[in-house]
Amino acid sequence: MECFWTWCCDVLRNPTWFYLLTTVAKLVLVFAVILAFVVLSVWIERRVAGWIQDRPGPNRAGLPLFLLKPFGSKKAQPLSGLLHFFGCPPDGCIARLCRWLRLDREIPTFGLMQPCLDGGKLFLKQEITPSYVRKFYFILAPMLVLGPPLVAAAVVPFASEVSTPFGNISMCVANLNIGLLWVFAVSGLSVYGLTLAGWSSNSKYPFLGGLRATAQLISYEVAMGLSVIPLLMVFGTLNLQDIVHTQATDGWTLLPFWGQGLTLQRWVLWIPMALSFLMFATCIFAEANRTPFDMAECETDLVGGYHTEYSSMKFASFFMGEYAAMVIGSAMVVTLFLGGWSIGFGADEALAAWNEWVAVLCQFVMFLLKLLAFIFFFVWVRWTLPRFRWDQVMKLCWLVFVELAVFNIILTAAILYFVK
Amino acid sequence: MSYIPIKRPKFSLLDRIYVVELVKGLGITMRHLILSLLGKSRSKKDFNGAGIGACMPFPEQRWDAHLPSYYRGAPTLVRGEDGRERCVSCQLCEFICPARAIRVVPGTVDPNSPTPKQEKAPAEFEIDMLRCIYCGMCQEVCPEQAIFLSKEYLITLTDRNQALRHKEQLYQLGGTRKGLINKWNPYK
């Protein structure tokens, strides 16, 4: 044991191995969190859609213990018997958790199993590749949709740093100095997936969907890039970890209530920041292909849009790609405007001074909570707004957002120069 | 002029900025969300709802007591209050049925029966519930008021043969009805 421990320390003391191991650990964590959030956001989407429309939403899928009845369980609700079988006390921690998850009821677990069962259903469905498609691109397209959001997640910081005896760990898979550009560059790649899907399907509605997706994503990329420039002028860096650090000490971009945020300049700067937030959030909606901008899969005029010809797991990867883009979009908004992982009001520094690991854990939880809140906002907007018309989408981008963004840049520059 | 120009509403600047209206819309949906989570959705009572939202959790709670009187469920055959088979096998329902769900084989009435004037009654009467579209045309066309749509809506089959409802079953489901048709009374 002692021998193993010293061997571990030796390995970790080597900077290359230390970097490799911590990066792999962070990679696995980020990947797991994103996939879990993709699943969770599907559940949130369906439940919130239900509540907004005065329905319960999918609340049935779970672990219905009453199904044990045919297998010899005497009682209608065999939870207590099951607990007894595994040797758990009837009023212990596990029993209370089971009761909180409603395993003793007819309708268990709030339908949390629904996305898993949806996945299983899609996996078991018949896989149809129509004979008239371009096979190579047809198979490549779903990968190109699902891949970029997962790659873009590499630069999103999910907590601050910790210092260990072997070196510092920055809680961000790749702490790049061009973090924001990386996100824009990689998420811009997903347009290829949609375009190829539309084109390779060799059928008119997917083709129109692909065309719309191409035009829309490329247009909104311009507006999105321009809308964050004021932010970069204020922060003076593209490194997302540094941006969040600045926000943690000097106040979030949208809530400058502490540190440097209490100066007059920051209060005046709030106006261009709010404008920037509005534009960036809208562009994120458009980039993630969400309502009111889901022109590419507008079922009223395009059947299913670019994924009309897809079925089974290929369709599921489009579906997951869309939700992954939504998660990454929310993560970007949270990182740039809502303080990323920072808890706020100077709590980060106090916690870090007490115990760095606890601070990192709290910040991680805070980040996830913010992410959840913004995903809820995504869903909320989806079930509130109807779809725009195609010409309205294009007008909004080229005639409103681009001009407004340029004006916003000039305004920010003026404020930074004149207001001290 | 062959067309009438529609007067479009003139939007103010505030409307065209869109943000205020957006927030109003978000408020409406949020109110619905909170009300349905609290179980206080509008018209919940009318839908016999329970729990979240205005929905009725179906297998646990049934719609039966709230069905309107004109509800069109599965078609059934009825007997008169004297126990007489009302159907005279005129086959009008068979001919009018748009889904061709009904099959009637006419038969004769026993001359010793209490209503020998009726002369005919169905030897076989079958309704295929897989074909039936619950349109109610059979009920409308029937001159003897012998076929009625019941309020049965929950028809679950485990086998195709179960879908074929025979005469005995249809009479059992329909029961008896009072009055209306009295022309086959032998003393009349």
Coordinates of C-alpha atoms in Angstrom, one line a residue:
Chain A
M1 CA 0.0 0.0 0.0
E2 CA 2.8 2.4 1.0
C3 CA 4.7 1.4 -2.0
F4 CA 1.7 2.1 -4.3
W5 CA 1.1 5.5 -2.7
T6 CA 4.7 6.6 -3.3
W7 CA 4.5 5.3 -6.9
C8 CA 1.4 7.5 -7.3
C9 CA 3.2 10.5 -5.9
D10 CA 6.1 9.8 -8.2
V11 CA 3.8 9.7 -11.2
L12 CA 2.0 12.9 -10.3
R13 CA 5.3 14.7 -9.6
N14 CA 6.2 14.3 -13.3
P15 CA 4.5 17.4 -14.8
T16 CA 3.6 15.7 -18.1
W17 CA 1.8 12.8 -16.3
F18 CA 0.2 15.2 -13.9
Y19 CA -1.1 17.3 -16.8
L20 CA -2.3 14.2 -18.6
L21 CA -4.1 12.6 -15.7
T22 CA -5.8 15.8 -14.5
T23 CA -6.9 16.7 -18.1
V24 CA -8.3 13.2 -18.6
A25 CA -10.2 13.4 -15.3
K26 CA -11.6 16.9 -16.2
L27 CA -12.5 15.7 -19.7
V28 CA -14.5 12.7 -18.3
L29 CA -16.2 15.0 -15.8
V30 CA -17.2 17.6 -18.5
F31 CA -18.3 15.0 -20.9
A32 CA -20.4 13.3 -18.3
V33 CA -21.9 16.5 -17.1
I34 CA -22.8 17.6 -20.6
L35 CA -24.4 14.3 -21.6
A36 CA -26.3 14.3 -18.3
F37 CA -27.5 17.8 -18.9
V38 CA -28.6 16.9 -22.5
V39 CA -30.8 14.2 -20.9
L40 CA -31.9 16.4 -18.2
S41 CA -32.8 19.3 -20.5
V42 CA -35.0 16.9 -22.5
W43 CA -36.8 16.1 -19.3
I44 CA -37.0 19.8 -18.3
E45 CA -38.3 20.7 -21.8
R46 CA -41.1 18.2 -21.7
R47 CA -42.1 18.8 -18.1
V48 CA -42.0 22.6 -18.4
A49 CA -43.9 22.4 -21.7
G50 CA -46.5 20.4 -19.9
W51 CA -46.8 22.8 -17.0
I52 CA -47.1 25.8 -19.2
Q53 CA -49.9 24.1 -21.1
D54 CA -51.7 23.0 -18.0
R55 CA -50.7 19.4 -18.3
P56 CA -48.5 17.3 -15.9
G57 CA -46.1 16.3 -18.7
P58 CA -44.4 12.9 -18.9
N59 CA -44.7 11.8 -15.3
R60 CA -45.2 8.0 -15.6
A61 CA -41.8 6.6 -16.5
G62 CA -40.0 5.4 -13.5
L63 CA -39.4 2.3 -11.4
P64 CA -42.9 1.2 -10.7
L65 CA -42.5 -1.2 -7.9
F66 CA -46.1 -2.4 -8.1
L67 CA -45.0 -4.3 -11.2
L68 CA -43.3 -6.7 -8.8
K69 CA -46.8 -8.0 -7.9
P70 CA -46.9 -10.8 -10.5
F71 CA -43.5 -12.0 -9.3
G72 CA -44.8 -13.1 -5.9
S73 CA -45.1 -9.8 -4.0
K74 CA -48.1 -9.9 -1.8
K75 CA -48.6 -6.2 -1.1
A76 CA -49.8 -3.7 -3.7
Q77 CA -46.9 -1.4 -3.0
P78 CA -43.9 -3.6 -2.1
L79 CA -41.5 -0.8 -1.1
S80 CA -41.3 -1.8 2.6
G81 CA -40.9 -5.5 1.7
L82 CA -38.1 -4.6 -0.7
L83 CA -36.3 -2.5 1.8
H84 CA -36.6 -5.3 4.3
F85 CA -35.2 -7.7 1.8
F86 CA -32.1 -5.6 1.3
G87 CA -31.8 -5.0 5.1
C88 CA -32.5 -1.3 5.1
P89 CA -34.3 0.2 8.2
P90 CA -37.9 1.4 7.3
D91 CA -37.2 4.9 8.5
G92 CA -33.6 5.2 7.5
C93 CA -31.9 7.5 4.9
I94 CA -32.4 5.1 2.0
A95 CA -36.1 4.6 2.8
R96 CA -36.7 8.3 3.0
L97 CA -34.9 8.8 -0.3
C98 CA -37.1 6.1 -1.9
R99 CA -40.2 7.8 -0.4
W100 CA -39.1 11.2 -1.7
L101 CA -38.7 9.6 -5.1
R102 CA -42.2 8.4 -4.7
L103 CA -41.3 4.7 -5.2
D104 CA -44.2 3.8 -2.9
R105 CA -46.7 5.5 -5.2
E106 CA -48.4 4.4 -8.3
I107 CA -46.7 7.1 -10.3
P108 CA -43.0 7.1 -9.3
T109 CA -40.0 9.3 -9.7
F110 CA -41.6 12.4 -11.4
G111 CA -41.0 10.8 -14.8
L112 CA -37.2 11.2 -14.5
M113 CA -36.7 8.0 -16.4
Q114 CA -38.5 9.3 -19.5
P115 CA -35.4 10.5 -21.4
C116 CA -33.6 7.2 -20.8
L117 CA -36.6 5.3 -22.1
D118 CA -36.9 7.7 -25.1
G119 CA -33.3 6.9 -25.9
G120 CA -33.9 3.2 -25.6
K121 CA -36.9 3.5 -27.9
L122 CA -34.9 5.4 -30.5
F123 CA -32.1 2.9 -30.2
L124 CA -34.5 0.0 -30.9
K125 CA -36.3 1.7 -33.8
Q126 CA -35.8 0.5 -37.4
E127 CA -32.9 2.2 -39.1
I128 CA -33.9 3.4 -42.5
T129 CA -31.4 4.7 -45.0
P130 CA -33.3 5.7 -48.1
S131 CA -31.9 4.3 -51.4
Y132 CA -31.6 7.7 -53.0
V133 CA -29.4 9.5 -50.4
R134 CA -25.6 10.2 -50.6
K135 CA -24.6 7.6 -48.2
F136 CA -21.2 9.0 -47.0
Y137 CA -22.5 12.5 -46.2
F138 CA -25.8 11.1 -44.9
I139 CA -23.9 9.2 -42.2
L140 CA -21.4 12.0 -41.6
A141 CA -24.0 14.7 -41.0
P142 CA -25.3 13.6 -37.6
M143 CA -21.7 13.2 -36.3
L144 CA -21.0 16.7 -37.4
V145 CA -24.0 18.0 -35.5
L146 CA -23.3 16.2 -32.3
G147 CA -19.5 16.7 -32.3
P148 CA -18.9 20.5 -32.2
P149 CA -20.9 21.3 -29.1
L150 CA -19.0 18.6 -27.2
V151 CA -15.7 19.9 -28.4
A152 CA -16.6 23.5 -27.7
A153 CA -17.2 22.6 -24.1
A154 CA -13.5 22.1 -23.6
V155 CA -12.8 25.8 -22.9
V156 CA -15.8 26.4 -20.6
P157 CA -14.5 26.9 -17.0
F158 CA -16.6 25.1 -14.5
A159 CA -14.7 26.2 -11.3
S160 CA -11.7 28.2 -10.3
E161 CA -8.2 26.7 -9.6
V162 CA -6.9 24.5 -6.8
S163 CA -3.3 24.2 -5.8
T164 CA -2.1 20.7 -5.0
P165 CA 1.4 19.7 -3.9
F166 CA 2.1 18.6 -7.5
G167 CA 0.9 21.8 -9.2
N168 CA -2.1 24.0 -9.9
I169 CA -5.2 22.6 -11.5
S170 CA -7.4 25.0 -13.5
M171 CA -10.9 23.6 -13.5
C172 CA -11.3 23.9 -17.3
V173 CA -10.3 21.2 -19.7
A174 CA -8.3 23.5 -22.0
N175 CA -7.4 26.9 -20.5
L176 CA -6.9 28.5 -23.9
N177 CA -6.0 32.2 -24.3
I178 CA -8.3 32.2 -27.4
G179 CA -11.2 30.5 -25.5
L180 CA -14.0 32.5 -26.9
L181 CA -12.7 32.4 -30.4
W182 CA -12.5 28.6 -30.0
V183 CA -16.1 28.4 -29.1
F184 CA -17.2 30.5 -32.0
A185 CA -15.0 28.6 -34.4
V186 CA -16.0 25.1 -33.3
S187 CA -19.7 25.9 -32.9
G188 CA -19.6 27.4 -36.4
L189 CA -18.7 23.9 -37.7
S190 CA -22.1 22.5 -36.8
V191 CA -23.6 24.4 -39.8
Y192 CA -21.8 21.8 -42.0
G193 CA -23.8 19.0 -40.3
L194 CA -27.1 20.7 -41.0
T195 CA -26.2 21.6 -44.6
L196 CA -24.8 18.2 -45.4
A197 CA -27.9 16.5 -43.8
G198 CA -30.2 18.6 -46.0
W199 CA -28.2 18.2 -49.2
S200 CA -27.3 14.5 -48.9
S201 CA -31.0 13.5 -48.1
N202 CA -31.6 14.3 -51.8
S203 CA -35.2 15.3 -51.2
K204 CA -36.8 18.7 -51.4
Y205 CA -37.9 19.5 -47.8
P206 CA -34.6 18.5 -46.2
F207 CA -32.8 20.5 -48.9
L208 CA -34.8 23.6 -48.1
G209 CA -34.2 23.0 -44.4
G210 CA -30.5 22.7 -45.0
L211 CA -30.5 26.0 -47.0
R212 CA -32.3 27.8 -44.3
A213 CA -29.9 26.4 -41.6
T214 CA -26.9 27.5 -43.6
A215 CA -28.2 31.1 -44.2
Q216 CA -29.4 31.5 -40.6
L217 CA -26.4 30.1 -38.8
I218 CA -23.9 32.1 -40.9
S219 CA -25.9 35.3 -40.5
Y220 CA -26.3 35.0 -36.8
E221 CA -22.6 34.1 -36.4
V222 CA -21.8 37.6 -37.6
A223 CA -24.2 39.2 -35.2
M224 CA -23.0 37.0 -32.3
G225 CA -19.3 37.8 -32.9
L226 CA -20.1 41.5 -33.1
S227 CA -22.3 41.5 -30.0
V228 CA -19.6 40.2 -27.6
I229 CA -16.9 42.7 -28.7
P230 CA -18.0 45.3 -26.1
L231 CA -17.5 42.7 -23.5
L232 CA -14.0 41.9 -24.7
M233 CA -13.3 45.6 -24.6
V234 CA -14.2 45.7 -21.0
F235 CA -12.4 42.5 -19.9
G236 CA -9.5 42.9 -22.3
T237 CA -9.0 39.1 -22.7
L238 CA -10.4 36.2 -24.6
N239 CA -9.5 33.7 -21.9
L240 CA -12.8 32.5 -20.4
Q241 CA -11.2 31.5 -17.1
D242 CA -9.8 35.1 -16.7
I243 CA -13.1 36.6 -17.7
V244 CA -14.9 34.7 -14.9
H245 CA -12.1 35.6 -12.4
T246 CA -12.6 39.2 -13.2
Q247 CA -16.4 38.8 -12.8
A248 CA -15.9 37.0 -9.5
T249 CA -13.8 39.9 -8.0
D250 CA -15.5 42.8 -9.7
G251 CA -19.1 41.9 -10.1
W252 CA -20.9 39.9 -12.8
T253 CA -21.4 41.6 -16.1
L254 CA -25.1 42.0 -15.5
L255 CA -25.0 42.4 -11.8
P256 CA -22.1 44.6 -10.9
F257 CA -22.9 44.9 -7.2
W258 CA -19.4 44.5 -5.6
G259 CA -15.7 45.2 -6.1
Q260 CA -14.9 47.4 -9.1
G261 CA -18.5 47.1 -10.2
L262 CA -19.5 49.9 -7.8
T263 CA -17.7 52.6 -9.7
L264 CA -19.6 55.0 -11.9
Q265 CA -17.9 53.7 -15.1
R266 CA -19.3 50.2 -14.5
W267 CA -22.8 51.4 -13.8
V268 CA -22.8 53.4 -17.1
L269 CA -21.3 50.4 -18.8
W270 CA -24.3 48.3 -17.7
I271 CA -26.3 49.8 -20.6
P272 CA -24.1 48.4 -23.4
M273 CA -23.7 45.2 -21.4
A274 CA -27.4 44.7 -21.2
L275 CA -27.8 45.4 -24.9
S276 CA -25.0 43.0 -25.6
F277 CA -26.6 40.3 -23.4
L278 CA -29.9 40.7 -25.2
M279 CA -28.3 40.3 -28.6
F280 CA -25.9 37.5 -27.6
A281 CA -28.7 35.5 -26.0
T282 CA -30.9 35.9 -29.0
C283 CA -28.0 34.8 -31.3
I284 CA -27.5 31.8 -29.1
F285 CA -31.1 30.9 -29.6
A286 CA -30.6 31.2 -33.3
E287 CA -27.3 29.3 -33.3
A288 CA -28.8 26.4 -31.2
N289 CA -31.7 26.3 -33.7
R290 CA -34.3 26.8 -31.0
T291 CA -37.7 28.3 -31.3
P292 CA -38.4 31.1 -32.2
F293 CA -35.6 30.6 -34.7
D294 CA -36.0 26.9 -35.6
M295 CA -36.5 27.7 -39.3
A296 CA -34.5 24.7 -40.4
E297 CA -36.9 22.2 -38.9
C298 CA -40.1 24.3 -39.2
E299 CA -42.6 21.5 -39.4
T300 CA -45.4 23.6 -40.7
D301 CA -43.7 24.3 -44.0
L302 CA -40.8 21.8 -44.2
V303 CA -42.2 18.5 -42.7
G304 CA -39.2 17.8 -40.4
G305 CA -36.7 20.0 -42.1
Y306 CA -33.1 18.8 -42.6
H307 CA -33.7 15.6 -40.6
T308 CA -36.8 14.4 -42.4
E309 CA -35.1 11.4 -43.9
Y310 CA -33.4 10.3 -40.7
S311 CA -34.6 7.7 -38.3
S312 CA -33.5 5.8 -35.2
M313 CA -30.1 6.7 -33.7
K314 CA -29.2 9.0 -36.5
F315 CA -32.2 11.1 -35.7
A316 CA -31.4 10.8 -32.0
S317 CA -27.9 12.3 -32.6
F318 CA -29.5 15.3 -34.3
F319 CA -31.8 15.6 -31.3
M320 CA -28.9 15.3 -28.9
G321 CA -26.8 17.7 -30.9
E322 CA -29.5 20.3 -30.7
Y323 CA -29.7 19.9 -26.9
A324 CA -25.9 19.8 -26.5
A325 CA -25.8 23.1 -28.5
M326 CA -28.4 24.5 -26.1
V327 CA -26.4 23.4 -23.1
I328 CA -23.2 24.9 -24.5
G329 CA -25.0 28.1 -25.5
S330 CA -26.4 28.4 -22.0
A331 CA -22.9 27.8 -20.6
M332 CA -21.5 30.6 -22.8
V333 CA -24.2 33.1 -21.7
V334 CA -23.6 32.1 -18.0
T335 CA -19.8 32.4 -18.4
L336 CA -19.8 35.8 -20.2
F337 CA -22.7 37.6 -18.5
L338 CA -23.8 35.8 -15.3
G339 CA -20.5 35.3 -13.7
G340 CA -19.7 31.7 -14.7
W341 CA -18.8 29.7 -11.7
S342 CA -18.5 32.6 -9.3
I343 CA -20.8 32.6 -6.3
G344 CA -20.7 36.4 -6.1
F345 CA -20.5 39.0 -3.3
G346 CA -16.9 38.1 -2.5
A347 CA -17.9 34.7 -1.3
D348 CA -15.4 33.0 -3.7
E349 CA -12.3 34.5 -2.1
A350 CA -13.6 33.8 1.4
L351 CA -14.3 30.2 0.6
A352 CA -11.0 29.8 -1.2
A353 CA -9.1 31.2 1.7
W354 CA -10.9 28.6 4.0
N355 CA -10.6 25.5 1.8
E356 CA -9.8 25.5 -1.9
W357 CA -11.5 22.1 -2.6
V358 CA -14.7 23.1 -0.9
A359 CA -14.7 26.4 -2.8
V360 CA -14.2 24.5 -6.1
L361 CA -17.1 22.2 -5.2
C362 CA -19.4 25.0 -4.3
Q363 CA -18.5 26.9 -7.5
F364 CA -19.1 23.8 -9.6
V365 CA -22.6 23.4 -8.0
M366 CA -23.2 27.1 -8.6
F367 CA -22.2 26.8 -12.2
L368 CA -24.6 23.9 -12.7
L369 CA -27.4 25.7 -11.0
K370 CA -26.9 28.8 -13.3
L371 CA -26.8 26.5 -16.2
L372 CA -30.0 24.8 -15.2
A373 CA -31.7 28.2 -14.7
F374 CA -30.7 29.3 -18.2
I375 CA -31.8 26.0 -19.8
F376 CA -35.1 26.6 -18.1
F377 CA -35.1 30.1 -19.7
F378 CA -34.5 28.5 -23.1
V379 CA -37.5 26.2 -22.6
W380 CA -39.6 28.9 -21.2
V381 CA -39.0 31.1 -24.3
R382 CA -39.7 28.2 -26.6
W383 CA -43.2 27.6 -25.2
T384 CA -43.9 31.3 -25.1
L385 CA -42.9 32.7 -28.5
P386 CA -44.2 31.5 -31.9
R387 CA -41.8 30.9 -34.7
F388 CA -40.7 34.0 -36.8
R389 CA -41.2 34.1 -40.4
W390 CA -38.1 33.5 -42.5
D391 CA -37.8 37.1 -43.8
Q392 CA -38.3 38.4 -40.2
V393 CA -35.4 36.2 -39.0
M394 CA -33.1 37.6 -41.7
K395 CA -34.2 41.2 -41.1
L396 CA -33.7 40.9 -37.4
C397 CA -30.1 39.8 -38.0
W398 CA -28.9 42.0 -40.8
L399 CA -31.0 45.1 -40.3
V400 CA -31.2 45.2 -36.5
F401 CA -28.6 43.2 -34.8
V402 CA -25.5 44.0 -36.9
E403 CA -26.2 47.8 -36.8
L404 CA -27.1 47.7 -33.1
A405 CA -23.9 45.7 -32.3
V406 CA -21.7 48.2 -34.2
F407 CA -23.4 51.0 -32.4
N408 CA -22.9 49.2 -29.1
I409 CA -19.2 48.8 -29.8
I410 CA -18.9 52.6 -30.4
L411 CA -20.9 53.3 -27.3
T412 CA -18.8 51.1 -25.1
A413 CA -15.6 52.7 -26.5
A414 CA -17.0 56.2 -25.8
I415 CA -17.9 55.2 -22.2
L416 CA -14.5 53.6 -21.6
Y417 CA -12.8 56.8 -22.9
F418 CA -14.9 59.5 -21.4
V419 CA -16.4 58.1 -18.1
K420 CA -13.8 57.4 -15.5
Chain B
M1 CA -62.7 46.0 -56.6
S2 CA -62.2 42.2 -56.2
Y3 CA -60.3 42.3 -53.0
I4 CA -60.8 44.1 -49.7
P5 CA -57.6 45.7 -48.3
I6 CA -57.2 44.6 -44.7
K7 CA -56.4 47.3 -42.2
R8 CA -53.2 46.2 -40.4
P9 CA -52.8 47.6 -36.9
K10 CA -50.1 50.3 -36.6
F11 CA -47.5 49.2 -34.1
S12 CA -45.9 51.8 -31.8
L13 CA -42.2 51.9 -31.3
L14 CA -42.5 50.1 -28.0
D15 CA -44.3 47.3 -29.8
R16 CA -41.7 47.1 -32.5
I17 CA -38.8 46.9 -30.0
Y18 CA -40.6 43.7 -29.0
V19 CA -38.9 43.3 -25.6
V20 CA -41.8 44.6 -23.5
E21 CA -44.3 42.3 -25.3
L22 CA -41.8 39.4 -24.9
V23 CA -41.7 39.9 -21.2
K24 CA -45.5 40.1 -21.1
G25 CA -45.8 36.8 -22.9
L26 CA -43.2 35.2 -20.6
G27 CA -45.4 36.4 -17.7
I28 CA -48.4 34.7 -19.1
T29 CA -46.7 31.4 -19.5
M30 CA -45.0 31.6 -16.1
R31 CA -48.5 32.2 -14.5
H32 CA -49.8 29.1 -16.2
L33 CA -46.7 27.1 -15.0
I34 CA -47.1 28.3 -11.4
L35 CA -50.9 27.7 -11.3
S36 CA -50.6 24.2 -12.8
L37 CA -47.8 23.4 -10.3
L38 CA -50.0 24.6 -7.4
G39 CA -52.9 22.5 -8.9
K40 CA -55.1 25.6 -9.4
S41 CA -55.3 25.6 -13.2
R42 CA -58.3 27.1 -14.8
S43 CA -61.2 24.8 -15.7
K44 CA -59.6 22.0 -13.8
K45 CA -63.0 20.9 -12.4
D46 CA -64.6 20.7 -15.9
F47 CA -61.9 18.3 -17.0
N48 CA -62.1 16.2 -13.8
G49 CA -58.4 17.0 -13.3
A50 CA -56.3 16.0 -10.4
G51 CA -52.7 16.9 -9.4
I52 CA -50.6 19.1 -11.7
G53 CA -52.4 21.0 -14.5
A54 CA -56.0 20.6 -15.7
C55 CA -55.4 17.0 -16.9
M56 CA -57.3 14.0 -15.7
P57 CA -54.8 11.2 -14.9
F58 CA -56.6 8.6 -17.0
P59 CA -56.5 5.1 -15.7
E60 CA -56.8 6.2 -12.1
Q61 CA -59.6 8.6 -12.8
R62 CA -62.3 8.1 -15.4
W63 CA -64.3 10.4 -17.6
D64 CA -67.5 8.3 -17.3
A65 CA -69.5 10.6 -15.0
H66 CA -68.6 13.6 -17.2
L67 CA -69.6 12.2 -20.5
P68 CA -72.2 14.3 -22.4
S69 CA -75.5 12.8 -23.2
Y70 CA -74.7 12.9 -27.0
Y71 CA -71.5 10.9 -26.6
R72 CA -70.9 8.4 -29.4
G73 CA -69.4 5.2 -28.1
A74 CA -69.6 1.6 -29.3
P75 CA -72.9 0.8 -31.2
T76 CA -75.2 -1.8 -29.5
L77 CA -78.5 -3.4 -30.3
V78 CA -81.5 -2.9 -27.9
R79 CA -84.7 -4.8 -27.0
G80 CA -88.1 -3.2 -26.4
E81 CA -89.6 -3.2 -22.9
D82 CA -91.5 -6.4 -23.8
G83 CA -88.2 -8.1 -24.5
R84 CA -88.8 -8.1 -28.3
E85 CA -85.9 -7.8 -30.6
R86 CA -86.4 -4.4 -32.1
C87 CA -84.2 -5.1 -35.2
V88 CA -86.3 -6.2 -38.2
S89 CA -83.1 -6.9 -40.3
C90 CA -83.9 -4.3 -42.9
Q91 CA -80.2 -4.0 -43.4
L92 CA -80.3 -0.2 -43.8
C93 CA -77.5 0.1 -41.2
E94 CA -75.4 -2.4 -43.2
F95 CA -75.9 -0.3 -46.3
I96 CA -75.3 3.1 -44.8
C97 CA -72.2 2.1 -42.7
P98 CA -69.3 4.1 -44.3
A99 CA -66.7 1.7 -42.8
R100 CA -68.7 -1.4 -43.7
A101 CA -68.4 -2.6 -40.1
I102 CA -71.9 -4.1 -39.9
R103 CA -73.0 -7.5 -41.3
V104 CA -76.6 -8.6 -41.0
V105 CA -78.0 -12.0 -42.1
P106 CA -81.8 -11.7 -42.1
G107 CA -83.9 -14.4 -40.5
T108 CA -87.6 -15.1 -39.9
V109 CA -89.6 -14.6 -36.7
D110 CA -91.3 -17.7 -35.3
P111 CA -95.1 -17.3 -36.0
N112 CA -95.8 -18.4 -32.5
S113 CA -93.9 -15.6 -30.9
P114 CA -95.8 -12.6 -29.3
T115 CA -95.1 -10.4 -32.2
P116 CA -95.6 -12.5 -35.4
K117 CA -96.4 -9.3 -37.4
Q118 CA -92.7 -8.4 -37.3
E119 CA -92.0 -11.3 -39.7
K120 CA -88.2 -10.7 -39.7
A121 CA -85.4 -10.5 -37.2
P122 CA -81.6 -10.9 -37.7
A123 CA -80.3 -14.4 -37.7
E124 CA -76.8 -13.0 -37.3
F125 CA -75.7 -9.4 -36.6
E126 CA -72.1 -8.6 -36.4
I127 CA -70.2 -5.3 -35.8
D128 CA -66.5 -5.3 -36.4
M129 CA -65.1 -2.9 -33.8
L130 CA -61.8 -2.6 -35.7
R131 CA -63.7 -1.1 -38.6
C132 CA -66.3 1.0 -36.7
I133 CA -65.7 4.7 -36.8
Y134 CA -68.3 5.7 -34.3
C135 CA -70.1 8.0 -36.8
G136 CA -73.5 7.1 -35.5
M137 CA -75.1 6.8 -39.0
C138 CA -76.5 3.4 -38.1
Q139 CA -78.4 4.9 -35.2
E140 CA -79.7 7.7 -37.4
V141 CA -80.8 5.5 -40.3
C142 CA -82.5 2.8 -38.2
P143 CA -86.3 3.1 -38.7
E144 CA -87.0 0.8 -35.8
Q145 CA -84.7 2.6 -33.2
A146 CA -83.0 -0.7 -32.7
I147 CA -79.4 0.3 -32.8
F148 CA -77.9 2.9 -30.4
L149 CA -74.5 4.2 -29.7
S150 CA -73.6 3.5 -26.1
K151 CA -71.2 5.4 -24.0
E152 CA -68.6 2.7 -24.0
Y153 CA -65.3 4.2 -25.2
L154 CA -62.6 1.9 -23.7
I155 CA -62.3 -1.0 -26.1
T156 CA -59.1 -2.9 -25.5
L157 CA -58.5 -6.0 -27.6
T158 CA -55.9 -8.7 -27.1
D159 CA -57.0 -10.6 -30.2
R160 CA -58.6 -9.7 -33.6
N161 CA -61.5 -12.1 -33.0
Q162 CA -62.5 -10.2 -29.9
A163 CA -63.2 -7.2 -32.2
L164 CA -66.1 -9.0 -33.9
R165 CA -69.2 -8.4 -31.7
H166 CA -72.0 -11.0 -32.2
K167 CA -75.7 -10.6 -31.8
E168 CA -75.9 -11.9 -28.3
Q169 CA -73.1 -9.7 -27.1
L170 CA -74.6 -6.6 -28.7
Y171 CA -78.0 -7.2 -27.2
Q172 CA -76.4 -7.8 -23.8
L173 CA -74.5 -4.5 -24.1
G174 CA -77.6 -2.6 -25.3
G175 CA -80.2 -3.7 -22.8
T176 CA -83.7 -2.6 -23.1
R177 CA -85.3 0.7 -24.1
K178 CA -88.8 1.9 -23.3
G179 CA -91.5 3.1 -25.7
L180 CA -91.0 4.8 -29.1
I181 CA -91.8 1.9 -31.4
N182 CA -95.2 0.3 -30.9
K183 CA -96.2 -0.7 -34.4
W184 CA -95.6 -4.5 -34.0
N185 CA -98.1 -4.7 -31.1
P186 CA -100.4 -7.7 -32.2
Y187 CA -103.5 -6.0 -30.6
K188 CA -103.1 -2.8 -32.4

